[in-house]
Short mmCIF file of C-alpha atoms and ligand atoms in Angstrom, two decimals:
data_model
loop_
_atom_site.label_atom_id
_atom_site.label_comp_id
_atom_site.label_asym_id
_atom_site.label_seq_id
_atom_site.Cartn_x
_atom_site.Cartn_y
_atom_site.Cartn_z
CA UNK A 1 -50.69 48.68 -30.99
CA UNK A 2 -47.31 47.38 -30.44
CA UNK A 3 -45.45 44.08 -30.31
CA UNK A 4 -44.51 42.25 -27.22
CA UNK A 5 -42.92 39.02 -26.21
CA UNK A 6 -43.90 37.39 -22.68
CA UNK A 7 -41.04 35.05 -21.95
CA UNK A 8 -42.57 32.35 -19.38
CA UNK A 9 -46.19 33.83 -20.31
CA UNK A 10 -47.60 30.20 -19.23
CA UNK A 11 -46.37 30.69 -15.55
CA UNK A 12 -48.11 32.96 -12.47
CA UNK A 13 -46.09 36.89 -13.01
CA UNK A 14 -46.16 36.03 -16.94
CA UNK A 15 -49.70 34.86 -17.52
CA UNK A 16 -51.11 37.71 -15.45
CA UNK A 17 -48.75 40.27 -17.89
CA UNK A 18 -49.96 38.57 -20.79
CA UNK A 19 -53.74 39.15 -19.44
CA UNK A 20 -52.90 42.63 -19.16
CA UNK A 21 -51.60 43.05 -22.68
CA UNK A 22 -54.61 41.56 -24.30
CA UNK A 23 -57.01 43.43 -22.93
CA UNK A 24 -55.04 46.60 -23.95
CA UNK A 25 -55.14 45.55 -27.63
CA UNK A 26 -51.66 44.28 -28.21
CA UNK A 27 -49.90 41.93 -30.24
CA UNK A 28 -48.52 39.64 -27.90
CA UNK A 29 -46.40 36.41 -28.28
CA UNK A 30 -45.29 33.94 -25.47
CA UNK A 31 -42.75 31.57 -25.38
CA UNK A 32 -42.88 29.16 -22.61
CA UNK A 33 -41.28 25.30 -22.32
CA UNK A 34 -44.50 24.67 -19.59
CA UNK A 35 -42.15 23.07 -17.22
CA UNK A 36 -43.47 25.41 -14.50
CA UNK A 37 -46.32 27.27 -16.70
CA UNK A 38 -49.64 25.56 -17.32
CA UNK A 39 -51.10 26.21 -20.02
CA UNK A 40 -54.59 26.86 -17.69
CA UNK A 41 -52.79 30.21 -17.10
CA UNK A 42 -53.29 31.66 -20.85
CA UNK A 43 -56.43 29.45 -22.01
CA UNK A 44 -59.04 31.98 -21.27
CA UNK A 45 -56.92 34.12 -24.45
CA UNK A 46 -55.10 31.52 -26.34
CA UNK A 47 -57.12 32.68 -29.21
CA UNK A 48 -55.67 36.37 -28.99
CA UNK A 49 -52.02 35.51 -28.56
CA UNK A 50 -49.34 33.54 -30.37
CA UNK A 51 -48.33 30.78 -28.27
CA UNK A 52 -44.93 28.83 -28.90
CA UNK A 53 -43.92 25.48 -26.50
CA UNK A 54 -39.70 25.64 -26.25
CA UNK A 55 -37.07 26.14 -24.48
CA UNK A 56 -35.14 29.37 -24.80
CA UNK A 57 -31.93 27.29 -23.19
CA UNK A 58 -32.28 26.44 -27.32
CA UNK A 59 -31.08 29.54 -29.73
CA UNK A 60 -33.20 28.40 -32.43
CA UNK A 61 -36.27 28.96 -30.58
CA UNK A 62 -35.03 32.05 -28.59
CA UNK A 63 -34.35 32.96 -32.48
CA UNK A 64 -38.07 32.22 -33.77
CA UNK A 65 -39.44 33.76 -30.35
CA UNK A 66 -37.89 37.82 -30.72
CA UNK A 67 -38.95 37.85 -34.28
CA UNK A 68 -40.45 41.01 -35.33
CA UNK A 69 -40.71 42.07 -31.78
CA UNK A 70 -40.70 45.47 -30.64
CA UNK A 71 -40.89 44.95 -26.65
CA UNK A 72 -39.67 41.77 -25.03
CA UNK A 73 -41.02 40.94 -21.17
CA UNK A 74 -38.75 38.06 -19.77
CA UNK A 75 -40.03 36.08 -16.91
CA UNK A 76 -38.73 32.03 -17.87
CA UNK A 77 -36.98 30.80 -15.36
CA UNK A 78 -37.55 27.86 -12.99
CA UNK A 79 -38.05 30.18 -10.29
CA UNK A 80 -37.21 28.50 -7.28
CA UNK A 81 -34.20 28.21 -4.61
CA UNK A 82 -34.56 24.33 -3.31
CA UNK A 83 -34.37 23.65 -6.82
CA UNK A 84 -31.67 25.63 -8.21
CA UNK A 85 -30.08 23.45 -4.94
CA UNK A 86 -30.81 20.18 -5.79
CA UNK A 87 -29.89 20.74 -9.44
CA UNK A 88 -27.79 24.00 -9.96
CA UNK A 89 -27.09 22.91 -13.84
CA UNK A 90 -30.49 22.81 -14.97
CA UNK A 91 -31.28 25.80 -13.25
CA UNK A 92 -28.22 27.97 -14.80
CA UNK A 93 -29.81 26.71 -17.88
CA UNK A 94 -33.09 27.91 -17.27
CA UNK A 95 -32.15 31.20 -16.10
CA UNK A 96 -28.32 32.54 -17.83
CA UNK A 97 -28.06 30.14 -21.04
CA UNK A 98 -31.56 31.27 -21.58
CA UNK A 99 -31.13 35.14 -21.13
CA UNK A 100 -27.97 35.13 -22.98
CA UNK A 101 -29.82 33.49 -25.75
CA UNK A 102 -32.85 35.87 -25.90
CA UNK A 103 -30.54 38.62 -25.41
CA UNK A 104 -28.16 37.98 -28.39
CA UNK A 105 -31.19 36.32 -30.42
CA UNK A 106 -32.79 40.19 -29.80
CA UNK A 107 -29.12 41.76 -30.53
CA UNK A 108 -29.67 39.90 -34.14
CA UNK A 109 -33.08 40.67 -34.98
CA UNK A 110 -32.59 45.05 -34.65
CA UNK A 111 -36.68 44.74 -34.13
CA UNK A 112 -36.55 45.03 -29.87
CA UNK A 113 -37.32 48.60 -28.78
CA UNK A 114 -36.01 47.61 -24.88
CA UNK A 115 -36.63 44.31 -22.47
CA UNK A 116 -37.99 43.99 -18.72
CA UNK A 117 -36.61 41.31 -17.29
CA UNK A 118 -37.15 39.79 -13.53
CA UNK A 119 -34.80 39.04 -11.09
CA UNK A 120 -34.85 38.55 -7.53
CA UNK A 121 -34.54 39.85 -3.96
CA UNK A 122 -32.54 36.51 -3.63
CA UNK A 123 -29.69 38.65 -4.61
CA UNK A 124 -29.54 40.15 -1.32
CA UNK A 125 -29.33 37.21 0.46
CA UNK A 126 -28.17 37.43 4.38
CA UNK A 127 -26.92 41.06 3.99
CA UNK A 128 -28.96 42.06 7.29
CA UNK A 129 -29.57 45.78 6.09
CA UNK A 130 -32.69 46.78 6.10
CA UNK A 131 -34.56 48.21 3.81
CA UNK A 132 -32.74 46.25 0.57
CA UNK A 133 -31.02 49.09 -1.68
CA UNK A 134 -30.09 48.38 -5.11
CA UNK A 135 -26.57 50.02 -4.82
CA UNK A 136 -25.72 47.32 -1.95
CA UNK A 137 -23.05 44.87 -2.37
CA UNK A 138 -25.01 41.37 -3.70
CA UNK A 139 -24.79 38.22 -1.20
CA UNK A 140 -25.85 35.22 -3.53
CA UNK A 141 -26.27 32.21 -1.26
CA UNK A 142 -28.24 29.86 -3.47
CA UNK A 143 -27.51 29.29 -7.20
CA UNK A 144 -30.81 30.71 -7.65
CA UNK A 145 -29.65 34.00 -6.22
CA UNK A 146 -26.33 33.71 -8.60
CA UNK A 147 -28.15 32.94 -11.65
CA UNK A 148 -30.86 35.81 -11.04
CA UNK A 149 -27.95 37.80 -10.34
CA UNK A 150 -25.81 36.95 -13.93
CA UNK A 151 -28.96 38.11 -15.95
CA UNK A 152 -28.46 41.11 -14.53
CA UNK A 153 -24.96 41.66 -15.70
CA UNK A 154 -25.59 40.06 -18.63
CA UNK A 155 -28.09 42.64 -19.18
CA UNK A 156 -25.12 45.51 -18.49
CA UNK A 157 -22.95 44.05 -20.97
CA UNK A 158 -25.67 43.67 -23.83
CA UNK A 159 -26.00 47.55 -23.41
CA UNK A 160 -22.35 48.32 -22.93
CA UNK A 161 -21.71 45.77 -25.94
CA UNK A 162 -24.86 46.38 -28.16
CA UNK A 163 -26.82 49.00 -27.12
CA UNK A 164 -29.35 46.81 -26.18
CA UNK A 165 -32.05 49.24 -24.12
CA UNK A 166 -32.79 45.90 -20.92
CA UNK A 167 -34.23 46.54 -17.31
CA UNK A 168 -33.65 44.43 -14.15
CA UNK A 169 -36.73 44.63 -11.98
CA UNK A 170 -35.68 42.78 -8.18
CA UNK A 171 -39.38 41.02 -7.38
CA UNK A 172 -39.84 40.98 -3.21
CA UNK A 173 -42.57 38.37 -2.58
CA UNK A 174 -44.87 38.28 -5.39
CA UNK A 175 -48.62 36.95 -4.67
CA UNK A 176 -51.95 36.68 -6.68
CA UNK A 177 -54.05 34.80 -8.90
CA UNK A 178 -52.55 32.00 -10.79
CA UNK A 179 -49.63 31.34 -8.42
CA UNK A 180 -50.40 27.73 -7.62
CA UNK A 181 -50.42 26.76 -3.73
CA UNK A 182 -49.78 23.33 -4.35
CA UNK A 183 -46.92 23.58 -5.74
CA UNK A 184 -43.81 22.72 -3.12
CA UNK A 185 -42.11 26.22 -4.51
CA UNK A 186 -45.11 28.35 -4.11
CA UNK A 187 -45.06 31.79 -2.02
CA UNK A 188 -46.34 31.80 2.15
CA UNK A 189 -49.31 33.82 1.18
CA UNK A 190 -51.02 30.73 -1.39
CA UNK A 191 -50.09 28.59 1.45
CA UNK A 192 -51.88 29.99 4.12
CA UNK A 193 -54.82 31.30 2.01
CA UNK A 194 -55.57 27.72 0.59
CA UNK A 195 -55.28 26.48 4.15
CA UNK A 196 -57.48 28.74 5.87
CA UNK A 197 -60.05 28.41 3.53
CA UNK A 198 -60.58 24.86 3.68
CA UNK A 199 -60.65 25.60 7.49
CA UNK A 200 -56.97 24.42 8.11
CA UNK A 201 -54.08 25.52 10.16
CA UNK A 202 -51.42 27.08 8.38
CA UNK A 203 -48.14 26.34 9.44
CA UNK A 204 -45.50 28.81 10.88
CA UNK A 205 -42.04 27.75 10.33
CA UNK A 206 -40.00 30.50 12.92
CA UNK A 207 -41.91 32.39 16.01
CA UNK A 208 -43.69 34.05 13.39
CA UNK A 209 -41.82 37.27 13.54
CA UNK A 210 -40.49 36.33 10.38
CA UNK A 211 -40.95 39.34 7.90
CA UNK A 212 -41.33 39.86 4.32
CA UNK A 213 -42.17 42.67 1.43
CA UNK A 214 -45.30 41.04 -0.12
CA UNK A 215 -46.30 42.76 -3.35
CA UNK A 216 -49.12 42.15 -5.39
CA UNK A 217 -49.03 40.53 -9.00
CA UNK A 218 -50.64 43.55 -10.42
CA UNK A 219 -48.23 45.93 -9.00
CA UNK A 220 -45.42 43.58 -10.96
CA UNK A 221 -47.52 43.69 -14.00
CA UNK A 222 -47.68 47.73 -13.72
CA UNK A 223 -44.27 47.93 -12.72
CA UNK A 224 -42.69 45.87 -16.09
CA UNK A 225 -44.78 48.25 -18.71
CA UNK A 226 -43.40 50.88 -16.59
CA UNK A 227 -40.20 50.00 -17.57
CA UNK A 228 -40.75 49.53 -20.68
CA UNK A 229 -41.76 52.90 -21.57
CA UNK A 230 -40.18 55.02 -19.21
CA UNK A 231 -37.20 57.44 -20.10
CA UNK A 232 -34.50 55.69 -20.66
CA UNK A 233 -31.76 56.59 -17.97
CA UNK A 234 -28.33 55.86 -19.88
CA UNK A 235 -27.68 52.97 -17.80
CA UNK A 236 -29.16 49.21 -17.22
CA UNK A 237 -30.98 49.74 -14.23
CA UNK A 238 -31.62 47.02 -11.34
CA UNK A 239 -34.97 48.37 -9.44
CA UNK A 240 -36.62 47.03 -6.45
CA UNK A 241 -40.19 45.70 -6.90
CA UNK A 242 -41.92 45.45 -3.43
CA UNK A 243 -44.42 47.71 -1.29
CA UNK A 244 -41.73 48.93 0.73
CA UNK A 245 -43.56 47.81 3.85
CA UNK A 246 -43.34 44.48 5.37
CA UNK A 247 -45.67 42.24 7.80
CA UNK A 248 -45.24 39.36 10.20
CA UNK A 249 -46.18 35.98 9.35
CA UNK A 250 -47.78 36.03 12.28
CA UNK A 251 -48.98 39.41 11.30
CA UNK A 252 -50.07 37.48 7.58
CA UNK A 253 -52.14 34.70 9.64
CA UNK A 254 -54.48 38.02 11.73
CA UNK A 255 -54.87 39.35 8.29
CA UNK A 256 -56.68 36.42 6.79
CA UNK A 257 -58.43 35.57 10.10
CA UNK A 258 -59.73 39.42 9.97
CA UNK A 259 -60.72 38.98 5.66
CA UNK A 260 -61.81 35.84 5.98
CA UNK A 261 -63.75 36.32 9.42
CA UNK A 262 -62.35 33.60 11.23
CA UNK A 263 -60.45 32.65 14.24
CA UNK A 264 -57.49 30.24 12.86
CA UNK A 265 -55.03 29.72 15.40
CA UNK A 266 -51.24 28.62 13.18
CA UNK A 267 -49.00 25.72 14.11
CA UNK A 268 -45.69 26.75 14.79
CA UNK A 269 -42.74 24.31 13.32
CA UNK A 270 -38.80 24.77 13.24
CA UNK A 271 -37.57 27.04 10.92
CA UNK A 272 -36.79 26.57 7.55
CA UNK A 273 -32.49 26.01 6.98
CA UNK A 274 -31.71 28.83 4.51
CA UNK A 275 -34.80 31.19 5.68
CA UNK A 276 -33.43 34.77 5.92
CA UNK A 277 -35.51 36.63 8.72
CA UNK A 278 -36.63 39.90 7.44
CA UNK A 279 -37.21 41.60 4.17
CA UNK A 280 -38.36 44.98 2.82
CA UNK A 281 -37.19 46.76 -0.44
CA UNK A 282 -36.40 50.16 -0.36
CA UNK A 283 -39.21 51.66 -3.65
CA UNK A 284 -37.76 54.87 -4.16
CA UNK A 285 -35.76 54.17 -6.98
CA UNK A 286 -39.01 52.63 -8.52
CA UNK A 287 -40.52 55.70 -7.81
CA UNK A 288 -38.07 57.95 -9.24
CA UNK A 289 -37.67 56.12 -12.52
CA UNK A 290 -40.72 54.24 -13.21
CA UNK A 291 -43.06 56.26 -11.39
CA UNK A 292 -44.11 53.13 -9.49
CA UNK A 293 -46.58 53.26 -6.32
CA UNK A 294 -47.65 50.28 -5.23
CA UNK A 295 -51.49 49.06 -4.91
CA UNK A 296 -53.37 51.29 -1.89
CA UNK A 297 -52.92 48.54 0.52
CA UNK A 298 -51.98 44.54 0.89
CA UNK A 299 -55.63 43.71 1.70
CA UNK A 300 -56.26 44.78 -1.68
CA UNK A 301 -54.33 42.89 -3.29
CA UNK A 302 -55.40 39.88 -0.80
CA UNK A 303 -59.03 40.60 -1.11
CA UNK A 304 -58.68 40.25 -4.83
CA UNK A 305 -57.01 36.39 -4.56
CA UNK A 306 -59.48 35.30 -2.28
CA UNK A 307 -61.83 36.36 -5.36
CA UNK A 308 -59.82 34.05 -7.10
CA UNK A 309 -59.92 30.79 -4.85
C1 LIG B 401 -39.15 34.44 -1.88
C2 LIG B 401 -39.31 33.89 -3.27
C3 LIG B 401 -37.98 33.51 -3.86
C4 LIG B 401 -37.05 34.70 -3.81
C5 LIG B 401 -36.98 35.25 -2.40
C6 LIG B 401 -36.22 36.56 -2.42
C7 LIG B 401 -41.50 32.87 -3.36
C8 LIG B 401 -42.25 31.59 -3.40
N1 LIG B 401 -40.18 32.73 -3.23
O1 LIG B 401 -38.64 33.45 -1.00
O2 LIG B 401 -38.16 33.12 -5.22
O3 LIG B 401 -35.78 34.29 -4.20
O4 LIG B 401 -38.27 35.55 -1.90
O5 LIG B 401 -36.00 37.04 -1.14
O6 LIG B 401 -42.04 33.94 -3.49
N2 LIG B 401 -43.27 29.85 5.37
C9 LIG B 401 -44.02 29.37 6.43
N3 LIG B 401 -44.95 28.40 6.16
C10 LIG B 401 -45.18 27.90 4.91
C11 LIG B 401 -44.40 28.40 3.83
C12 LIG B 401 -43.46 29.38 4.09
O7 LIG B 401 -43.85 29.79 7.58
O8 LIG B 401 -46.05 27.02 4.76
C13 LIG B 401 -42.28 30.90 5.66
C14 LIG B 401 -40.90 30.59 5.12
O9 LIG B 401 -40.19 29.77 6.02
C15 LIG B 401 -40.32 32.00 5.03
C16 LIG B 401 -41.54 32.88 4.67
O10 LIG B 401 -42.68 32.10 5.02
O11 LIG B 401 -39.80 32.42 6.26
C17 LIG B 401 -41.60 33.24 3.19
O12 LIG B 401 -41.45 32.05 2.45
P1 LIG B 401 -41.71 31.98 0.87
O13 LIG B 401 -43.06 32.46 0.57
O14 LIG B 401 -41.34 30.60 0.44
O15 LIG B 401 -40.72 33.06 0.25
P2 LIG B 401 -39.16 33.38 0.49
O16 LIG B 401 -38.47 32.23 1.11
O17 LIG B 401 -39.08 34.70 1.15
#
């Protein structure tokens, strides 16, 4: 049985890791400020874990949160581009005044074996190569995108400084229980789902040839203990998280009218300003050092959030 702290456990990609943890018998701890978490996430195991409400953008909780613990899985962030937009201070502080925090506060404590931490395809931005390799230059084009993008140097330094053992996992488009589809930040796929179920038209913004990576929460959740416990490579790797294949949104819409078996025809609108057109990560550096291989298909994962609804 070991230690771990779930940074952001309250939120969708935490909660899910924190399910995972408990049912494999560890100690767990999550810190979480619930301005995007709900505590709804982690109720069905509040009694297993240690919860804590603050703010790692505060050292003194960041402090009381590492304590005594050996692995550290850091997911806080307000994890959204419009609103790193409309308020790019808050959002530095959610994201690189918090890491630094956690990373120093785990620098003090000796206890932390190694952290996960997730960043973001954002980092890629409009760099139209396809698929996304890690070694490419970085385009940030939101502060979102430059915040996600500090923690990851940040995490370089704290190794180069202090030997601290951290991992930069780049999350494609995440999807699965818990995300919440009313939420104005949520992902396309909790969008349409919730839609179609309730008999609605989703709506298209783009032709609908609009393409992304969509990767299943349970794939993320694999791919973090991965890098936990893998063999540690000397340097502070940044890994792609996706499937490495990519589908339509138009392509997104058949899929649901074939799972759900019904006949939904979309609405098409403008696009969205800021929308880049295509994404797909490139896994094989996941594959090389994590072992990762995503989920056998995107139904599955799909098929399992429909469960869900
Ligand atoms: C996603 C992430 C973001 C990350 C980025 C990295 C989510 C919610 N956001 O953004 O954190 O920085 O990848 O590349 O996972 N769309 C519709 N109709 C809708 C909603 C969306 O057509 O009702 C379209 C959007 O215009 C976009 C596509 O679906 O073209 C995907 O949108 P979204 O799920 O919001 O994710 P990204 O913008 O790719």
């Amino acid at each position: 049985m070991a230690s771990y702290l779930v940074t952001g456990g309250a939120g969708f990609i935490g909660s899910n890791i924190v399910e995972k943890l408990v049912i494999d018998g560890h100690k767990v701890r999550v810190v979480d400020n619930l301005a995007t978490g709900k505590i709804e996430n982690i109720n069905d195991f509040i009694n297993d874990i240690e919860f804590i409400k603050g703010d790692l953008a505060d050292f003194i909780v960041a402090k009381r949160a590492v304590e005594k613990m050996e692995y550290i899985i850091h997911q806080a962030a307000i994890p959204s581009v419009p609103f790193s937009i409309e308020n790019p201070i808050k959002a530095n502080e959610s994201m690189v005044t918090a890491t630094v925090n956690l990373f120093k506060a785990a620098v003090e404590s000796g206890c932390t074996k190694r952290i996960v931490q997730a960043v973001s395809a954002a980092a890629y931005g409009n760099n139209p190569k396809l698929p996304k390799q890690e070694d490419m230059l970085p385009e940030p084009v939101s502060p979102y995108a430059a915040a996600k993008l500090m923690q990851e140097y940040y995490a370089r330094a704290f190794y180069s400084s202090y030997d601290l053992e951290i991992v930069s996992l780049r999350y494609f488009n995440v999807f699965g229980p818990k995300q919440d589809p009313k939420s104005p930040y949520s992902g396309v796929v909790s969008i349409f789902l919730s839609k179609m179920l309730r008999g609605e038209r989703p709506t298209i913004f783009g032709d609908g040839s609009t393409s992304r990576d969509f990767v299943f929460v349970e794939d993320i959740v694999t791919a973090n203990l991965q890098a936990l416990l893998c063999k540690w490579t000397g340097n502070s790797e940044v890994i792609n998280i996706g499937r490495g294949e990519s589908i339509s949104l138009n392509e997104l819409v058949m899929l649901f009218n074939d799972i759900l078996e019904v006949n939904i025809e979309p609405l098409y609108e403008s696009e969205r300003i800021g929308d880049i057109k295509h994404s797909i990560a490139d896994i094989s550096k996941a594959e090389r050092i994590l072992g990762f291989k995503p989920s056998e298909s995107l139904k599955y994962g799909l098929r399992k959030l429909i469960l869900w609804y």
